[in-house]
Protein backbone atom coordinates (compact mmCIF):
# COMPACT_ATOMS: atom_id res chain seq x y z
CA UNK A 1 0.00 0.00 0.00
CA UNK A 2 1.30 3.48 -0.91
CA UNK A 3 1.30 6.18 1.75
CA UNK A 4 0.50 9.78 0.74
CA UNK A 5 1.78 12.68 2.78
CA UNK A 6 0.02 16.02 2.57
CA UNK A 7 1.95 19.23 3.10
CA UNK A 8 0.81 22.79 3.52
CA UNK A 9 3.09 25.62 2.45
CA UNK A 10 2.85 29.20 3.63
CA UNK A 11 4.38 31.88 1.46
CA UNK A 12 5.59 35.16 2.86
CA UNK A 13 7.07 38.32 1.38
CA UNK A 14 10.51 39.28 2.63
CA UNK A 15 12.08 42.71 2.38
CA UNK A 16 15.74 43.54 2.78
CA UNK A 17 16.30 46.93 4.40
CA UNK A 18 19.02 48.83 6.27
CA UNK A 19 18.91 47.86 9.94
CA UNK A 20 18.05 51.06 11.81
CA UNK A 21 16.71 49.41 14.95
CA UNK A 22 18.08 50.62 18.30
CA UNK A 23 20.05 47.37 18.75
CA UNK A 24 21.49 47.35 15.20
CA UNK A 25 25.26 47.19 14.77
CA UNK A 26 26.77 50.59 13.98
CA UNK A 27 27.58 51.88 10.51
CA UNK A 28 31.38 51.76 10.19
CA UNK A 29 33.92 53.30 7.84
CA UNK A 30 37.45 52.26 6.85
CA UNK A 31 39.96 52.91 4.08
CA UNK A 32 42.23 50.41 2.38
CA UNK A 33 45.25 51.13 0.25
CA UNK A 34 44.92 50.19 -3.43
CA UNK A 35 48.55 50.72 -4.43
CA UNK A 36 50.22 47.75 -6.09
CA UNK A 37 53.44 46.51 -4.52
CA UNK A 38 56.57 45.35 -6.37
CA UNK A 39 55.09 41.87 -6.92
CA UNK A 40 51.84 43.38 -8.34
CA UNK A 41 49.79 42.49 -5.26
CA UNK A 42 47.68 45.08 -3.50
CA UNK A 43 49.12 46.78 -0.43
CA UNK A 44 47.55 44.99 2.55
CA UNK A 45 47.28 48.16 4.66
CA UNK A 46 43.80 49.02 5.94
CA UNK A 47 42.59 51.45 8.57
CA UNK A 48 40.74 50.18 11.60
CA UNK A 49 36.96 50.47 11.25
CA UNK A 50 35.40 53.49 12.91
CA UNK A 51 31.96 54.94 13.41
CA UNK A 52 33.53 58.35 12.70
CA UNK A 53 34.24 58.65 8.95
CA UNK A 54 37.05 61.17 9.50
CA UNK A 55 39.26 58.74 11.46
CA UNK A 56 39.95 56.46 8.45
CA UNK A 57 40.63 59.55 6.33
CA UNK A 58 43.29 60.59 8.83
CA UNK A 59 44.75 57.08 8.58
CA UNK A 60 45.00 57.45 4.77
CA UNK A 61 47.03 60.67 5.12
CA UNK A 62 49.29 59.02 7.72
CA UNK A 63 49.79 55.97 5.46
CA UNK A 64 50.71 58.19 2.51
CA UNK A 65 53.21 60.12 4.67
CA UNK A 66 54.93 56.82 5.45
CA UNK A 67 54.63 55.59 1.83
CA UNK A 68 54.53 58.65 -0.50
CA UNK A 69 53.95 56.46 -3.56
CA UNK A 70 50.72 55.03 -2.06
CA UNK A 71 48.13 57.43 -3.44
CA UNK A 72 45.15 55.17 -4.24
CA UNK A 73 42.54 54.27 -1.61
CA UNK A 74 39.08 52.72 -1.37
CA UNK A 75 36.50 53.55 1.26
CA UNK A 76 34.97 50.49 2.91
CA UNK A 77 31.55 51.15 4.44
CA UNK A 78 29.82 48.48 6.47
CA UNK A 79 26.10 49.10 6.79
CA UNK A 80 24.01 46.50 8.63
CA UNK A 81 20.95 45.19 6.80
CA UNK A 82 18.09 43.01 8.02
CA UNK A 83 15.45 40.81 6.41
CA UNK A 84 11.95 41.90 7.34
CA UNK A 85 9.10 39.42 7.00
CA UNK A 86 5.84 40.77 5.63
CA UNK A 87 2.42 39.20 5.58
CA UNK A 88 1.33 36.27 3.40
CA UNK A 89 1.53 36.87 -0.33
JSON list of C-alpha atoms in Angstrom, two decimals:
[
{"chain": "A", "resi": 1, "resn": "UNK", "atom": "CA", "xyz": [0.00, 0.00, 0.00]},
{"chain": "A", "resi": 2, "resn": "UNK", "atom": "CA", "xyz": [1.30, 3.48, -0.91]},
{"chain": "A", "resi": 3, "resn": "UNK", "atom": "CA", "xyz": [1.30, 6.18, 1.75]},
{"chain": "A", "resi": 4, "resn": "UNK", "atom": "CA", "xyz": [0.50, 9.78, 0.74]},
{"chain": "A", "resi": 5, "resn": "UNK", "atom": "CA", "xyz": [1.78, 12.68, 2.78]},
{"chain": "A", "resi": 6, "resn": "UNK", "atom": "CA", "xyz": [0.02, 16.02, 2.57]},
{"chain": "A", "resi": 7, "resn": "UNK", "atom": "CA", "xyz": [1.95, 19.23, 3.10]},
{"chain": "A", "resi": 8, "resn": "UNK", "atom": "CA", "xyz": [0.81, 22.79, 3.52]},
{"chain": "A", "resi": 9, "resn": "UNK", "atom": "CA", "xyz": [3.09, 25.62, 2.45]},
{"chain": "A", "resi": 10, "resn": "UNK", "atom": "CA", "xyz": [2.85, 29.20, 3.63]},
{"chain": "A", "resi": 11, "resn": "UNK", "atom": "CA", "xyz": [4.38, 31.88, 1.46]},
{"chain": "A", "resi": 12, "resn": "UNK", "atom": "CA", "xyz": [5.59, 35.16, 2.86]},
{"chain": "A", "resi": 13, "resn": "UNK", "atom": "CA", "xyz": [7.07, 38.32, 1.38]},
{"chain": "A", "resi": 14, "resn": "UNK", "atom": "CA", "xyz": [10.51, 39.28, 2.63]},
{"chain": "A", "resi": 15, "resn": "UNK", "atom": "CA", "xyz": [12.08, 42.71, 2.38]},
{"chain": "A", "resi": 16, "resn": "UNK", "atom": "CA", "xyz": [15.74, 43.54, 2.78]},
{"chain": "A", "resi": 17, "resn": "UNK", "atom": "CA", "xyz": [16.30, 46.93, 4.40]},
{"chain": "A", "resi": 18, "resn": "UNK", "atom": "CA", "xyz": [19.02, 48.83, 6.27]},
{"chain": "A", "resi": 19, "resn": "UNK", "atom": "CA", "xyz": [18.91, 47.86, 9.94]},
{"chain": "A", "resi": 20, "resn": "UNK", "atom": "CA", "xyz": [18.05, 51.06, 11.81]},
{"chain": "A", "resi": 21, "resn": "UNK", "atom": "CA", "xyz": [16.71, 49.41, 14.95]},
{"chain": "A", "resi": 22, "resn": "UNK", "atom": "CA", "xyz": [18.08, 50.62, 18.30]},
{"chain": "A", "resi": 23, "resn": "UNK", "atom": "CA", "xyz": [20.05, 47.37, 18.75]},
{"chain": "A", "resi": 24, "resn": "UNK", "atom": "CA", "xyz": [21.49, 47.35, 15.20]},
{"chain": "A", "resi": 25, "resn": "UNK", "atom": "CA", "xyz": [25.26, 47.19, 14.77]},
{"chain": "A", "resi": 26, "resn": "UNK", "atom": "CA", "xyz": [26.77, 50.59, 13.98]},
{"chain": "A", "resi": 27, "resn": "UNK", "atom": "CA", "xyz": [27.58, 51.88, 10.51]},
{"chain": "A", "resi": 28, "resn": "UNK", "atom": "CA", "xyz": [31.38, 51.76, 10.19]},
{"chain": "A", "resi": 29, "resn": "UNK", "atom": "CA", "xyz": [33.92, 53.30, 7.84]},
{"chain": "A", "resi": 30, "resn": "UNK", "atom": "CA", "xyz": [37.45, 52.26, 6.85]},
{"chain": "A", "resi": 31, "resn": "UNK", "atom": "CA", "xyz": [39.96, 52.91, 4.08]},
{"chain": "A", "resi": 32, "resn": "UNK", "atom": "CA", "xyz": [42.23, 50.41, 2.38]},
{"chain": "A", "resi": 33, "resn": "UNK", "atom": "CA", "xyz": [45.25, 51.13, 0.25]},
{"chain": "A", "resi": 34, "resn": "UNK", "atom": "CA", "xyz": [44.92, 50.19, -3.43]},
{"chain": "A", "resi": 35, "resn": "UNK", "atom": "CA", "xyz": [48.55, 50.72, -4.43]},
{"chain": "A", "resi": 36, "resn": "UNK", "atom": "CA", "xyz": [50.22, 47.75, -6.09]},
{"chain": "A", "resi": 37, "resn": "UNK", "atom": "CA", "xyz": [53.44, 46.51, -4.52]},
{"chain": "A", "resi": 38, "resn": "UNK", "atom": "CA", "xyz": [56.57, 45.35, -6.37]},
{"chain": "A", "resi": 39, "resn": "UNK", "atom": "CA", "xyz": [55.09, 41.87, -6.92]},
{"chain": "A", "resi": 40, "resn": "UNK", "atom": "CA", "xyz": [51.84, 43.38, -8.34]},
{"chain": "A", "resi": 41, "resn": "UNK", "atom": "CA", "xyz": [49.79, 42.49, -5.26]},
{"chain": "A", "resi": 42, "resn": "UNK", "atom": "CA", "xyz": [47.68, 45.08, -3.50]},
{"chain": "A", "resi": 43, "resn": "UNK", "atom": "CA", "xyz": [49.12, 46.78, -0.43]},
{"chain": "A", "resi": 44, "resn": "UNK", "atom": "CA", "xyz": [47.55, 44.99, 2.55]},
{"chain": "A", "resi": 45, "resn": "UNK", "atom": "CA", "xyz": [47.28, 48.16, 4.66]},
{"chain": "A", "resi": 46, "resn": "UNK", "atom": "CA", "xyz": [43.80, 49.02, 5.94]},
{"chain": "A", "resi": 47, "resn": "UNK", "atom": "CA", "xyz": [42.59, 51.45, 8.57]},
{"chain": "A", "resi": 48, "resn": "UNK", "atom": "CA", "xyz": [40.74, 50.18, 11.60]},
{"chain": "A", "resi": 49, "resn": "UNK", "atom": "CA", "xyz": [36.96, 50.47, 11.25]},
{"chain": "A", "resi": 50, "resn": "UNK", "atom": "CA", "xyz": [35.40, 53.49, 12.91]},
{"chain": "A", "resi": 51, "resn": "UNK", "atom": "CA", "xyz": [31.96, 54.94, 13.41]},
{"chain": "A", "resi": 52, "resn": "UNK", "atom": "CA", "xyz": [33.53, 58.35, 12.70]},
{"chain": "A", "resi": 53, "resn": "UNK", "atom": "CA", "xyz": [34.24, 58.65, 8.95]},
{"chain": "A", "resi": 54, "resn": "UNK", "atom": "CA", "xyz": [37.05, 61.17, 9.50]},
{"chain": "A", "resi": 55, "resn": "UNK", "atom": "CA", "xyz": [39.26, 58.74, 11.46]},
{"chain": "A", "resi": 56, "resn": "UNK", "atom": "CA", "xyz": [39.95, 56.46, 8.45]},
{"chain": "A", "resi": 57, "resn": "UNK", "atom": "CA", "xyz": [40.63, 59.55, 6.33]},
{"chain": "A", "resi": 58, "resn": "UNK", "atom": "CA", "xyz": [43.29, 60.59, 8.83]},
{"chain": "A", "resi": 59, "resn": "UNK", "atom": "CA", "xyz": [44.75, 57.08, 8.58]},
{"chain": "A", "resi": 60, "resn": "UNK", "atom": "CA", "xyz": [45.00, 57.45, 4.77]},
{"chain": "A", "resi": 61, "resn": "UNK", "atom": "CA", "xyz": [47.03, 60.67, 5.12]},
{"chain": "A", "resi": 62, "resn": "UNK", "atom": "CA", "xyz": [49.29, 59.02, 7.72]},
{"chain": "A", "resi": 63, "resn": "UNK", "atom": "CA", "xyz": [49.79, 55.97, 5.46]},
{"chain": "A", "resi": 64, "resn": "UNK", "atom": "CA", "xyz": [50.71, 58.19, 2.51]},
{"chain": "A", "resi": 65, "resn": "UNK", "atom": "CA", "xyz": [53.21, 60.12, 4.67]},
{"chain": "A", "resi": 66, "resn": "UNK", "atom": "CA", "xyz": [54.93, 56.82, 5.45]},
{"chain": "A", "resi": 67, "resn": "UNK", "atom": "CA", "xyz": [54.63, 55.59, 1.83]},
{"chain": "A", "resi": 68, "resn": "UNK", "atom": "CA", "xyz": [54.53, 58.65, -0.50]},
{"chain": "A", "resi": 69, "resn": "UNK", "atom": "CA", "xyz": [53.95, 56.46, -3.56]},
{"chain": "A", "resi": 70, "resn": "UNK", "atom": "CA", "xyz": [50.72, 55.03, -2.06]},
{"chain": "A", "resi": 71, "resn": "UNK", "atom": "CA", "xyz": [48.13, 57.43, -3.44]},
{"chain": "A", "resi": 72, "resn": "UNK", "atom": "CA", "xyz": [45.15, 55.17, -4.24]},
{"chain": "A", "resi": 73, "resn": "UNK", "atom": "CA", "xyz": [42.54, 54.27, -1.61]},
{"chain": "A", "resi": 74, "resn": "UNK", "atom": "CA", "xyz": [39.08, 52.72, -1.37]},
{"chain": "A", "resi": 75, "resn": "UNK", "atom": "CA", "xyz": [36.50, 53.55, 1.26]},
{"chain": "A", "resi": 76, "resn": "UNK", "atom": "CA", "xyz": [34.97, 50.49, 2.91]},
{"chain": "A", "resi": 77, "resn": "UNK", "atom": "CA", "xyz": [31.55, 51.15, 4.44]},
{"chain": "A", "resi": 78, "resn": "UNK", "atom": "CA", "xyz": [29.82, 48.48, 6.47]},
{"chain": "A", "resi": 79, "resn": "UNK", "atom": "CA", "xyz": [26.10, 49.10, 6.79]},
{"chain": "A", "resi": 80, "resn": "UNK", "atom": "CA", "xyz": [24.01, 46.50, 8.63]},
{"chain": "A", "resi": 81, "resn": "UNK", "atom": "CA", "xyz": [20.95, 45.19, 6.80]},
{"chain": "A", "resi": 82, "resn": "UNK", "atom": "CA", "xyz": [18.09, 43.01, 8.02]},
{"chain": "A", "resi": 83, "resn": "UNK", "atom": "CA", "xyz": [15.45, 40.81, 6.41]},
{"chain": "A", "resi": 84, "resn": "UNK", "atom": "CA", "xyz": [11.95, 41.90, 7.34]},
{"chain": "A", "resi": 85, "resn": "UNK", "atom": "CA", "xyz": [9.10, 39.42, 7.00]},
{"chain": "A", "resi": 86, "resn": "UNK", "atom": "CA", "xyz": [5.84, 40.77, 5.63]},
{"chain": "A", "resi": 87, "resn": "UNK", "atom": "CA", "xyz": [2.42, 39.20, 5.58]},
{"chain": "A", "resi": 88, "resn": "UNK", "atom": "CA", "xyz": [1.33, 36.27, 3.40]},
{"chain": "A", "resi": 89, "resn": "UNK", "atom": "CA", "xyz": [1.53, 36.87, -0.33]}
]
